[in-house]
Structure formats: C-alpha cells, structure tokens
Short mmCIF file of C-alpha atoms in Angstrom, two decimals:
data_model
loop_
_atom_site.label_atom_id
_atom_site.label_comp_id
_atom_site.label_asym_id
_atom_site.label_seq_id
_atom_site.Cartn_x
_atom_site.Cartn_y
_atom_site.Cartn_z
CA UNK X 1 -8.14 -29.87 165.75
CA UNK X 2 -11.60 -30.75 166.43
CA UNK X 3 -12.83 -34.42 165.89
CA UNK X 4 -14.54 -33.15 162.13
CA UNK X 5 -11.20 -31.69 161.01
CA UNK X 6 -8.75 -34.80 162.54
CA UNK X 7 -11.29 -37.31 160.56
CA UNK X 8 -10.80 -35.28 157.98
CA UNK X 9 -7.02 -34.85 157.65
CA UNK X 10 -6.78 -38.36 158.95
CA UNK X 11 -9.04 -40.68 156.59
CA UNK X 12 -10.51 -38.30 153.71
CA UNK X 13 -8.39 -40.34 150.60
CA UNK X 14 -10.68 -43.83 151.83
CA UNK X 15 -14.09 -44.87 150.17
CA UNK X 16 -14.93 -44.65 153.90
CA UNK X 17 -14.74 -41.48 154.46
CA UNK X 18 -16.56 -40.50 151.53
CA UNK X 19 -18.81 -43.17 151.90
CA UNK X 20 -19.99 -41.74 155.56
CA UNK X 21 -19.81 -37.87 154.23
CA UNK X 22 -22.61 -39.45 151.30
CA UNK X 23 -24.47 -41.22 153.87
CA UNK X 24 -24.49 -38.43 157.20
CA UNK X 25 -24.82 -35.64 154.71
CA UNK X 26 -28.52 -34.76 155.35
CA UNK X 27 -28.58 -35.81 159.07
CA UNK X 28 -30.59 -33.35 161.60
CA UNK X 29 -28.67 -32.12 164.82
CA UNK X 30 -31.34 -34.21 166.16
CA UNK X 31 -30.15 -37.26 163.80
CA UNK X 32 -26.78 -37.20 164.77
CA UNK X 33 -27.84 -37.03 168.69
CA UNK X 34 -29.76 -39.67 168.24
CA UNK X 35 -27.14 -42.31 165.86
CA UNK X 36 -24.53 -41.16 168.57
CA UNK X 37 -27.04 -42.01 171.23
CA UNK X 38 -27.10 -45.96 169.63
CA UNK X 39 -23.43 -46.32 169.20
CA UNK X 40 -22.51 -44.93 173.23
CA UNK X 41 -25.81 -47.73 173.66
CA UNK X 42 -23.77 -50.75 172.34
CA UNK X 43 -20.45 -49.49 174.23
CA UNK X 44 -22.86 -49.64 177.51
CA UNK X 45 -23.93 -52.94 176.25
CA UNK X 46 -20.36 -54.36 176.10
CA UNK X 47 -19.79 -52.73 179.98
CA UNK X 48 -22.74 -54.55 181.31
CA UNK X 49 -21.35 -58.07 179.35
CA UNK X 50 -17.92 -57.67 181.08
CA UNK X 51 -19.53 -56.70 184.35
CA UNK X 52 -21.38 -59.82 184.47
CA UNK X 53 -18.06 -62.18 184.17
CA UNK X 54 -18.42 -62.51 180.42
CA UNK X 55 -15.18 -63.09 178.90
CA UNK X 56 -13.86 -60.79 176.11
CA UNK X 57 -14.36 -64.05 173.37
CA UNK X 58 -17.30 -65.05 174.47
CA UNK X 59 -19.96 -65.23 172.48
CA UNK X 60 -22.35 -62.41 174.40
CA UNK X 61 -19.08 -60.26 173.85
CA UNK X 62 -18.20 -60.98 170.01
CA UNK X 63 -22.39 -60.54 169.55
CA UNK X 64 -21.92 -57.22 170.66
CA UNK X 65 -18.86 -56.72 168.45
CA UNK X 66 -20.81 -57.63 165.42
CA UNK X 67 -23.92 -55.64 166.62
CA UNK X 68 -21.57 -52.27 166.76
CA UNK X 69 -20.15 -53.58 163.36
CA UNK X 70 -23.59 -53.47 161.96
CA UNK X 71 -24.54 -50.40 163.51
CA UNK X 72 -22.07 -48.89 162.73
CA UNK X 73 -22.19 -49.76 158.78
CA UNK X 74 -25.89 -48.89 158.73
CA UNK X 75 -25.77 -45.43 160.35
CA UNK X 76 -22.30 -44.30 159.00
CA UNK X 77 -20.11 -46.01 156.15
CA UNK X 78 -19.26 -49.57 155.85
CA UNK X 79 -17.83 -51.21 158.72
CA UNK X 80 -15.33 -53.79 157.26
CA UNK X 81 -13.63 -56.63 159.69
CA UNK X 82 -10.10 -54.49 158.88
CA UNK X 83 -11.73 -51.02 159.96
CA UNK X 84 -13.20 -52.70 162.96
CA UNK X 85 -10.00 -53.97 164.09
CA UNK X 86 -8.79 -50.40 163.58
CA UNK X 87 -11.78 -49.05 165.38
CA UNK X 88 -11.04 -51.79 168.45
CA UNK X 89 -7.51 -50.40 168.53
CA UNK X 90 -8.14 -47.02 168.42
CA UNK X 91 -10.61 -47.14 171.03
CA UNK X 92 -8.06 -48.68 173.81
CA UNK X 93 -5.05 -46.42 172.70
CA UNK X 94 -6.47 -43.26 172.21
CA UNK X 95 -7.51 -41.61 175.47
CA UNK X 96 -10.25 -39.62 174.14
CA UNK X 97 -12.49 -42.97 172.93
CA UNK X 98 -10.92 -44.84 175.51
CA UNK X 99 -12.28 -42.33 178.46
CA UNK X 100 -15.27 -41.71 177.00
CA UNK X 101 -16.02 -44.91 176.68
CA UNK X 102 -15.04 -46.26 179.76
CA UNK X 103 -17.52 -43.90 181.68
CA UNK X 104 -19.62 -46.71 181.63
CA UNK X 105 -17.78 -49.09 183.73
CA UNK X 106 -13.78 -49.19 184.04
CA UNK X 107 -12.02 -51.49 181.23
CA UNK X 108 -15.11 -51.37 178.92
CA UNK X 109 -13.07 -49.71 176.26
CA UNK X 110 -10.27 -52.67 176.49
CA UNK X 111 -12.90 -55.34 176.79
CA UNK X 112 -15.07 -53.54 173.41
CA UNK X 113 -11.35 -53.74 171.42
CA UNK X 114 -10.47 -57.47 172.80
CA UNK X 115 -14.29 -58.81 172.45
CA UNK X 116 -13.62 -56.84 168.73
CA UNK X 117 -10.81 -58.35 167.54
CA UNK X 118 -11.82 -62.40 168.82
CA UNK X 119 -14.61 -61.41 166.12
CA UNK X 120 -12.56 -60.20 163.59
CA UNK X 121 -10.48 -63.19 163.62
CA UNK X 122 -13.62 -65.31 163.40
CA UNK X 123 -14.71 -63.60 160.33
CA UNK X 124 -11.56 -62.77 158.60
#
C-alpha cells in the first residue's frame, strides 16, 4: 500500500485529513518537495539538539516540538496536541518513520517523540 492510500484508509474520516486535502490540493511537485524538506529540516534540528546533550525535556527540545507543530499546522493541517502526540508515537513506533528520522543521528526519532510527549504534557 502506498502512503497516500494508507493515509486515506486510516484517516479519511477525520477533519485533519479533509483539511490536509484542501490545504494541499494546489501544491505542485516542487511545492511538495519544498514543504517536505522543511519538515525534515526540523528533524535535523532535533538531531543537533540531541547530539548537543540537551535532554528531550529541555527548553530547546520542547521548542523544536512547538516548531514542528506550527510547521505541520501551517503546511498540512491543524496539528492539535492530541494529533502531535500521536505523530510522536508514530515517529518512534513505525519503522519507516523511525528509520528516516534516524538518518540524521541514531536515536533522533525516539528523542523527538520524547520531546513531543513532554511538550504536549505542558500544552494540554
């Protein structure tokens, strides 16, 4: 199953999915690449933060979680604390996401997931 078909099967009945379809319907191939690259740059920043020795519950790490939430909201769909929490779990538990995120530095997916968890505890 490709990613789009999987997303449709899992989330097509949600407001976030409908918002995503509306917000991105005019994205060109180049715009998709630009937006997706911007998202991945945030994970690269998580790797730098992790490798600097900052704890996943540090101000810096939680600021990156907030940045990620704002980026997703701006470019994809409204990313609530509940959605962000679910994404954090997916980044760590789904091997496809984990392996992609960990290309920046081993353990980045788990670090980002923990930072997201800590950030979301504060904003709920």
